[in-house]
């Protein structure tokens, strides 16, 4: 016998009813999975956190693709029609900016959360709120192609434009994006 | 079976084999068996609230670990689909070649990581990582039949995914014998190439 919090135990009973399983079967299944995760050298909470993030990403309209293909495709399109592609990424950024602003007070926190979901390959993303309503964003990856660096930067610029923040500094080079935004006084 | 023990707790019955395994883990982690089990139950409730199952969640975690290791990233779906459609008009051959090449790389990666288990893994991985509604892979002797369905995938991306899968299968030692597809729906057949993965030392 094992002692469990009454509230949780009741939820497990409900879960069993929904699945048309016995409570015993349900508990067995849950704990078997906990053992499986332990066998993988992980914590169940981390596995569930990960699933939650994936579900959030799906709801935000994100999908998986192969990193190298993404950069190839973007570079191909960038070489073909730089102006048109740039406008498109800016436009997508504006759309997401509006989406983020409806999800949190200033939209910046929702953007930061989304960028963590987006985490492209081994890129390092950092966002910092500074003095006087300023926000600094940096994203670095040695795999970003020149075309991808530019359009990814435009995506972020579009987000902040929709969040009504002005771009006050931009220092991009291949694989490096550094942007600073400021709320107008 | 659940029985009330005190005001805020209930006692649940577990098989002794499971309790023994839980005890080992609890000792290793420096927590009580009840606390470890309660933690697992809480996580199960969280997963249930996402309308998913714990088993599937653990399965998906395992798949993502491998998929991510192969260089998969998440991007806004709408932009990627539009980009593909635009490029497909004038750069179809270049795109198809890039997709097949990426597929070959992924196939080699799966083979190196999973060996003979690569084909079985591919069925789950394709469904999860390409957000497909259905994927079936049936192995009938030397022939492998693969079918995928997506209710939202555009024709261009379907065509590219077929190239990608052909690349994967090629790296796993199979050659395409039949490919037919419509928007979001593809039926492919591959034949095993004898000795494709046999290496001899000079």
Coordinates of C-alpha atoms in Angstrom, one line a residue:
Chain A
X1 CA 0.0 0.0 0.0
X2 CA 1.1 3.5 -0.8
X3 CA -0.2 6.8 0.6
X4 CA -1.3 9.4 -2.0
X5 CA -2.7 12.8 -1.8
X6 CA -6.5 12.6 -1.8
X7 CA -7.0 15.1 -4.6
X8 CA -4.5 13.3 -6.8
X9 CA -5.9 9.9 -5.9
X10 CA -9.4 11.1 -6.9
X11 CA -8.1 12.3 -10.2
X12 CA -6.5 9.0 -10.9
X13 CA -9.9 7.3 -10.1
X14 CA -11.5 9.6 -12.6
X15 CA -8.8 8.9 -15.2
X16 CA -9.4 5.2 -14.8
X17 CA -13.1 5.6 -15.3
X18 CA -12.6 7.6 -18.5
X19 CA -10.3 4.9 -19.9
X20 CA -12.5 2.1 -18.7
X21 CA -9.6 0.7 -16.8
X22 CA -9.4 -0.4 -13.2
X23 CA -7.7 2.0 -10.8
X24 CA -5.1 -0.8 -10.2
X25 CA -4.4 -1.0 -13.9
X26 CA -4.1 2.7 -14.2
X27 CA -1.7 3.0 -11.3
X28 CA 0.3 0.2 -12.6
X29 CA 0.6 1.8 -16.0
X30 CA 1.6 5.2 -14.6
X31 CA 4.3 3.8 -12.3
X32 CA 5.6 1.5 -15.1
X33 CA 6.1 4.6 -17.2
X34 CA 7.8 6.3 -14.2
X35 CA 10.2 3.3 -14.0
X36 CA 10.8 3.4 -17.7
X37 CA 11.8 7.1 -17.5
X38 CA 14.0 6.4 -14.6
X39 CA 15.7 3.7 -16.7
X40 CA 16.4 6.3 -19.3
X41 CA 18.2 8.3 -16.6
X42 CA 15.5 11.1 -16.7
X43 CA 12.9 12.6 -14.5
X44 CA 9.3 12.2 -15.4
X45 CA 8.6 15.9 -14.8
X46 CA 11.2 16.8 -17.4
X47 CA 9.6 14.5 -19.9
X48 CA 6.1 16.0 -19.3
X49 CA 7.6 19.5 -19.5
X50 CA 9.0 18.7 -22.9
X51 CA 5.6 17.4 -24.1
X52 CA 3.9 20.5 -22.8
X53 CA 6.4 22.7 -24.8
X54 CA 5.8 20.6 -27.9
X55 CA 2.0 21.0 -27.5
X56 CA 2.4 24.8 -27.1
X57 CA 4.6 25.0 -30.2
X58 CA 2.0 23.1 -32.2
X59 CA -0.7 25.5 -31.0
X60 CA 1.5 28.4 -32.1
X61 CA 1.6 26.9 -35.6
X62 CA 5.2 25.6 -35.4
X63 CA 6.2 22.5 -37.2
X64 CA 9.4 20.5 -37.4
X65 CA 11.8 20.6 -40.3
X66 CA 15.3 19.6 -41.0
X67 CA 17.6 22.4 -40.0
X68 CA 19.9 22.2 -43.0
X69 CA 16.9 22.1 -45.3
X70 CA 15.4 25.2 -43.8
X71 CA 18.6 27.2 -44.3
X72 CA 19.0 25.8 -47.9
X73 CA 15.5 26.7 -48.8
X74 CA 15.6 30.2 -47.3
X75 CA 19.0 30.9 -49.0
X76 CA 17.6 29.7 -52.3
X77 CA 14.6 32.0 -52.0
X78 CA 16.7 34.9 -50.7
X79 CA 19.0 34.7 -53.7
X80 CA 16.0 34.6 -56.0
X81 CA 14.0 37.5 -54.6
X82 CA 15.6 39.2 -51.6
X83 CA 13.1 42.0 -51.4
X84 CA 10.0 39.8 -51.6
X85 CA 11.4 37.3 -49.1
X86 CA 12.4 40.0 -46.6
X87 CA 8.9 41.5 -46.7
X88 CA 7.3 38.1 -46.1
X89 CA 9.4 37.4 -43.0
X90 CA 8.8 40.8 -41.7
X91 CA 5.1 40.2 -42.2
X92 CA 5.2 36.9 -40.4
X93 CA 7.0 38.6 -37.6
X94 CA 4.3 41.3 -37.4
X95 CA 1.6 38.5 -37.2
X96 CA 3.4 36.8 -34.4
X97 CA 3.9 40.2 -32.6
X98 CA 0.2 40.7 -32.6
X99 CA -0.3 37.2 -31.4
X100 CA 2.2 37.6 -28.6
X101 CA 0.8 40.9 -27.5
X102 CA -2.6 39.2 -26.9
X103 CA -0.9 36.6 -24.7
X104 CA 1.0 38.7 -22.2
X105 CA 1.0 42.3 -20.9
X106 CA 3.7 43.6 -23.2
X107 CA 4.1 40.6 -25.5
X108 CA 7.9 40.4 -24.7
X109 CA 7.6 37.5 -22.3
X110 CA 5.4 35.6 -24.7
X111 CA 8.0 36.3 -27.5
X112 CA 10.8 35.0 -25.2
X113 CA 8.9 31.9 -24.4
X114 CA 8.2 31.3 -28.1
X115 CA 11.8 31.8 -29.0
X116 CA 12.7 29.1 -26.5
X117 CA 10.3 26.7 -28.3
X118 CA 11.7 27.8 -31.6
X119 CA 15.3 27.2 -30.5
X120 CA 16.9 26.5 -33.9
X121 CA 19.5 23.7 -33.7
X122 CA 22.4 24.8 -31.6
X123 CA 21.7 28.5 -31.8
X124 CA 21.9 30.6 -28.6
X125 CA 19.1 33.0 -28.1
X126 CA 19.1 35.7 -25.4
X127 CA 16.7 38.5 -24.6
X128 CA 17.2 41.1 -22.0
X129 CA 15.0 43.9 -20.7
X130 CA 17.1 47.0 -20.2
X131 CA 16.6 50.5 -18.7
X132 CA 14.1 52.9 -20.2
X133 CA 11.8 50.2 -21.7
X134 CA 14.5 48.8 -24.0
X135 CA 14.9 45.2 -25.0
X136 CA 18.0 43.6 -26.4
X137 CA 17.8 40.5 -28.5
X138 CA 20.7 38.4 -29.7
X139 CA 20.8 35.1 -31.5
X140 CA 24.0 33.3 -32.6
X141 CA 24.6 30.2 -34.6
X142 CA 27.5 29.1 -36.7
X143 CA 25.0 27.3 -39.0
X144 CA 22.9 30.3 -40.0
X145 CA 23.5 31.2 -43.6
X146 CA 23.8 34.9 -44.6
X147 CA 20.3 34.8 -46.1
X148 CA 18.8 33.1 -43.1
X149 CA 20.5 35.5 -40.7
X150 CA 18.9 38.4 -42.5
X151 CA 15.4 37.0 -42.7
X152 CA 15.4 35.7 -39.1
X153 CA 16.4 39.1 -38.0
X154 CA 13.5 40.6 -40.0
X155 CA 11.1 38.2 -38.4
X156 CA 12.2 39.5 -34.9
X157 CA 12.0 43.1 -36.2
X158 CA 8.5 42.4 -37.3
X159 CA 7.5 41.0 -33.9
X160 CA 8.8 44.2 -32.1
X161 CA 7.2 46.5 -34.7
X162 CA 3.9 44.9 -33.8
X163 CA 4.7 45.3 -30.1
X164 CA 5.1 49.0 -30.9
X165 CA 8.8 49.2 -30.2
X166 CA 11.3 51.0 -32.4
X167 CA 14.5 49.4 -33.6
X168 CA 17.3 51.5 -32.3
X169 CA 20.3 49.4 -33.0
X170 CA 21.1 46.5 -35.4
X171 CA 24.4 44.8 -35.6
X172 CA 24.1 41.7 -37.7
X173 CA 26.8 39.7 -39.4
X174 CA 26.8 36.1 -40.8
X175 CA 25.3 33.8 -38.0
X176 CA 25.0 36.7 -35.6
X177 CA 21.9 38.8 -34.9
X178 CA 22.0 41.7 -32.4
X179 CA 19.0 44.0 -32.1
X180 CA 17.9 46.6 -29.6
X181 CA 14.4 47.9 -29.4
X182 CA 13.0 50.9 -27.5
X183 CA 9.5 51.9 -26.6
X184 CA 8.8 55.4 -27.9
X185 CA 8.5 58.0 -25.0
Chain B
X1 CA -8.0 -0.2 -5.3
X2 CA -8.0 3.0 -3.2
X3 CA -8.9 3.3 0.5
X4 CA -9.1 6.4 2.7
X5 CA -6.3 6.6 5.2
X6 CA -6.5 10.0 6.8
X7 CA -8.2 13.3 6.0
X8 CA -6.0 14.2 3.1
X9 CA -4.5 11.0 1.9
X10 CA -5.7 7.7 0.4
X11 CA -3.9 4.3 0.3
X12 CA -3.5 2.7 -3.0
X13 CA -2.7 -0.9 -3.6
X14 CA 0.3 -1.8 -5.9
X15 CA 1.9 -5.1 -6.9
X16 CA 4.8 -6.0 -4.7
X17 CA 7.2 -6.3 -7.7
X18 CA 6.4 -2.7 -8.6
X19 CA 6.9 -1.5 -5.0
X20 CA 10.3 -3.2 -4.9
X21 CA 11.4 -1.4 -8.1
X22 CA 10.0 1.9 -6.7
X23 CA 11.9 1.4 -3.5
X24 CA 15.2 0.9 -5.3
X25 CA 14.7 4.2 -7.2
X26 CA 13.5 6.0 -4.1
X27 CA 16.6 5.0 -2.2
X28 CA 18.8 6.0 -5.1
X29 CA 17.1 9.4 -5.4
X30 CA 17.0 9.9 -1.6
X31 CA 13.2 10.3 -1.4
X32 CA 10.4 8.2 0.1
X33 CA 8.6 5.6 -2.1
X34 CA 5.4 7.5 -1.5
X35 CA 6.9 10.8 -2.5
X36 CA 8.3 9.3 -5.7
X37 CA 5.0 7.6 -6.6
X38 CA 3.0 10.7 -5.7
X39 CA 5.3 12.7 -8.1
X40 CA 4.6 10.2 -10.9
X41 CA 0.8 10.4 -10.3
X42 CA 0.9 14.2 -10.4
X43 CA 2.7 14.1 -13.8
X44 CA 0.2 11.6 -15.0
X45 CA -2.6 14.0 -14.1
X46 CA -0.8 16.8 -16.0
X47 CA -0.5 14.6 -19.1
X48 CA -4.2 13.7 -18.8
X49 CA -5.1 17.4 -18.8
X50 CA -3.2 17.7 -22.1
X51 CA -5.5 14.9 -23.4
X52 CA -2.6 12.7 -23.9
X53 CA -1.3 9.5 -22.3
X54 CA 1.8 9.0 -20.2
X55 CA 3.0 6.1 -22.3
X56 CA 2.7 8.1 -25.5
X57 CA 4.4 11.1 -23.9
X58 CA 7.4 8.9 -22.9
X59 CA 7.4 7.4 -26.4
X60 CA 7.4 10.9 -28.1
X61 CA 10.1 12.1 -25.8
X62 CA 12.3 9.2 -27.0
X63 CA 11.5 10.0 -30.6
X64 CA 12.2 13.7 -30.3
X65 CA 15.6 13.0 -28.6
X66 CA 16.6 11.1 -31.8
X67 CA 14.9 13.5 -34.2
X68 CA 16.5 16.5 -32.6
X69 CA 19.9 14.8 -32.6
X70 CA 19.5 14.6 -36.4
X71 CA 19.2 18.4 -36.7
X72 CA 15.4 18.9 -36.6
X73 CA 14.2 22.4 -35.7
X74 CA 10.8 24.0 -35.2
X75 CA 9.6 26.8 -37.4
X76 CA 6.4 28.6 -38.2
X77 CA 4.5 26.2 -40.5
X78 CA 2.8 28.9 -42.6
X79 CA 6.0 30.6 -43.6
X80 CA 7.8 27.4 -44.4
X81 CA 4.9 26.1 -46.5
X82 CA 4.6 29.4 -48.5
X83 CA 8.4 29.4 -49.0
X84 CA 8.2 25.9 -50.4
X85 CA 5.3 26.7 -52.7
X86 CA 7.0 29.7 -54.1
X87 CA 10.3 28.0 -54.7
X88 CA 8.7 24.9 -56.1
X89 CA 7.4 26.8 -59.2
X90 CA 10.9 27.6 -60.5
X91 CA 13.4 25.5 -58.5
X92 CA 11.6 22.2 -58.2
X93 CA 14.6 20.0 -59.2
X94 CA 17.0 21.8 -56.9
X95 CA 14.5 21.5 -54.0
X96 CA 13.8 17.8 -54.7
X97 CA 17.6 17.1 -54.7
X98 CA 18.1 19.0 -51.5
X99 CA 15.3 17.0 -49.8
X100 CA 16.6 13.7 -51.0
X101 CA 20.1 14.6 -49.8
X102 CA 18.7 15.5 -46.4
X103 CA 16.8 12.3 -46.3
X104 CA 19.9 10.3 -47.1
X105 CA 21.7 12.0 -44.3
X106 CA 18.9 11.2 -41.9
X107 CA 18.7 7.6 -43.1
X108 CA 22.5 7.2 -42.4
X109 CA 22.1 8.8 -39.0
X110 CA 19.2 6.4 -38.1
X111 CA 21.1 3.4 -39.3
X112 CA 24.2 4.4 -37.4
X113 CA 22.2 5.1 -34.3
X114 CA 19.5 2.4 -34.4
X115 CA 20.9 -0.3 -36.7
X116 CA 18.2 -2.8 -37.8
X117 CA 15.6 -0.9 -35.6
X118 CA 15.8 2.1 -37.9
X119 CA 12.9 1.1 -40.1
X120 CA 10.6 0.5 -37.2
X121 CA 11.6 3.8 -35.7
X122 CA 11.0 5.7 -39.0
X123 CA 7.2 5.0 -38.9
X124 CA 6.8 6.8 -35.5
X125 CA 9.4 9.5 -36.3
X126 CA 7.7 10.5 -39.6
X127 CA 4.4 10.8 -38.0
X128 CA 5.6 12.9 -35.1
X129 CA 8.2 15.1 -36.7
X130 CA 6.3 15.9 -39.9
X131 CA 2.9 16.1 -38.1
X132 CA 1.4 13.5 -40.3
X133 CA -2.0 12.0 -39.5
X134 CA -1.1 8.5 -40.4
X135 CA 2.0 6.6 -41.4
X136 CA 2.3 2.8 -42.0
X137 CA 5.3 0.9 -42.9
X138 CA 4.8 -2.8 -43.8
X139 CA 7.7 -5.1 -44.4
X140 CA 6.9 -8.0 -46.7
X141 CA 10.0 -10.0 -47.4
X142 CA 12.3 -7.8 -49.5
X143 CA 9.6 -5.3 -50.2
X144 CA 8.7 -2.4 -47.8
X145 CA 5.4 -0.5 -48.4
X146 CA 5.1 2.9 -46.9
X147 CA 2.0 5.0 -46.8
X148 CA 1.5 8.4 -45.2
X149 CA -1.5 10.7 -44.9
X150 CA -1.8 14.4 -43.9
X151 CA -5.0 16.3 -44.2
X152 CA -3.3 19.7 -44.4
X153 CA -0.1 19.1 -46.4
X154 CA 0.2 20.9 -49.8
X155 CA 1.0 19.0 -52.9
X156 CA 4.5 20.6 -53.2
X157 CA 5.5 19.5 -49.7
X158 CA 4.0 16.0 -50.2
X159 CA 6.2 15.7 -53.3
X160 CA 9.3 16.9 -51.4
X161 CA 8.5 14.6 -48.5
X162 CA 8.4 11.7 -50.9
X163 CA 11.9 12.7 -52.1
X164 CA 13.1 12.9 -48.5
X165 CA 11.7 9.5 -47.6
X166 CA 13.2 8.0 -50.8
X167 CA 16.6 9.4 -49.6
X168 CA 16.1 7.9 -46.1
X169 CA 15.1 4.5 -47.5
X170 CA 18.0 4.6 -49.9
X171 CA 20.4 5.1 -47.0
X172 CA 18.7 2.2 -45.2
X173 CA 19.4 -0.1 -48.2
X174 CA 16.2 0.1 -50.2
X175 CA 15.5 1.3 -53.7
X176 CA 12.1 2.8 -54.8
X177 CA 10.0 0.5 -57.1
X178 CA 6.8 2.5 -57.0
X179 CA 5.8 6.0 -55.9
X180 CA 2.4 7.5 -56.2
X181 CA 1.1 10.5 -54.4
X182 CA -1.7 13.1 -54.3
X183 CA -1.9 16.2 -52.0
X184 CA -1.2 14.9 -48.5
X185 CA -1.3 11.2 -49.4
X186 CA 1.5 9.0 -50.7
X187 CA 1.9 5.3 -51.3
X188 CA 5.5 4.1 -51.8
X189 CA 7.1 0.7 -52.3
X190 CA 10.8 -0.1 -51.9
X191 CA 12.9 -3.1 -52.5
X192 CA 15.8 -4.2 -50.4
X193 CA 19.1 -3.9 -52.2
X194 CA 21.1 -7.0 -51.1
X195 CA 24.3 -6.2 -49.4
X196 CA 23.6 -2.5 -49.3
X197 CA 24.9 -2.3 -45.8
X198 CA 27.6 -4.9 -46.0
X199 CA 31.1 -3.6 -45.6
X200 CA 34.2 -5.5 -46.3
X201 CA 37.6 -4.7 -44.8
X202 CA 40.4 -4.4 -47.3

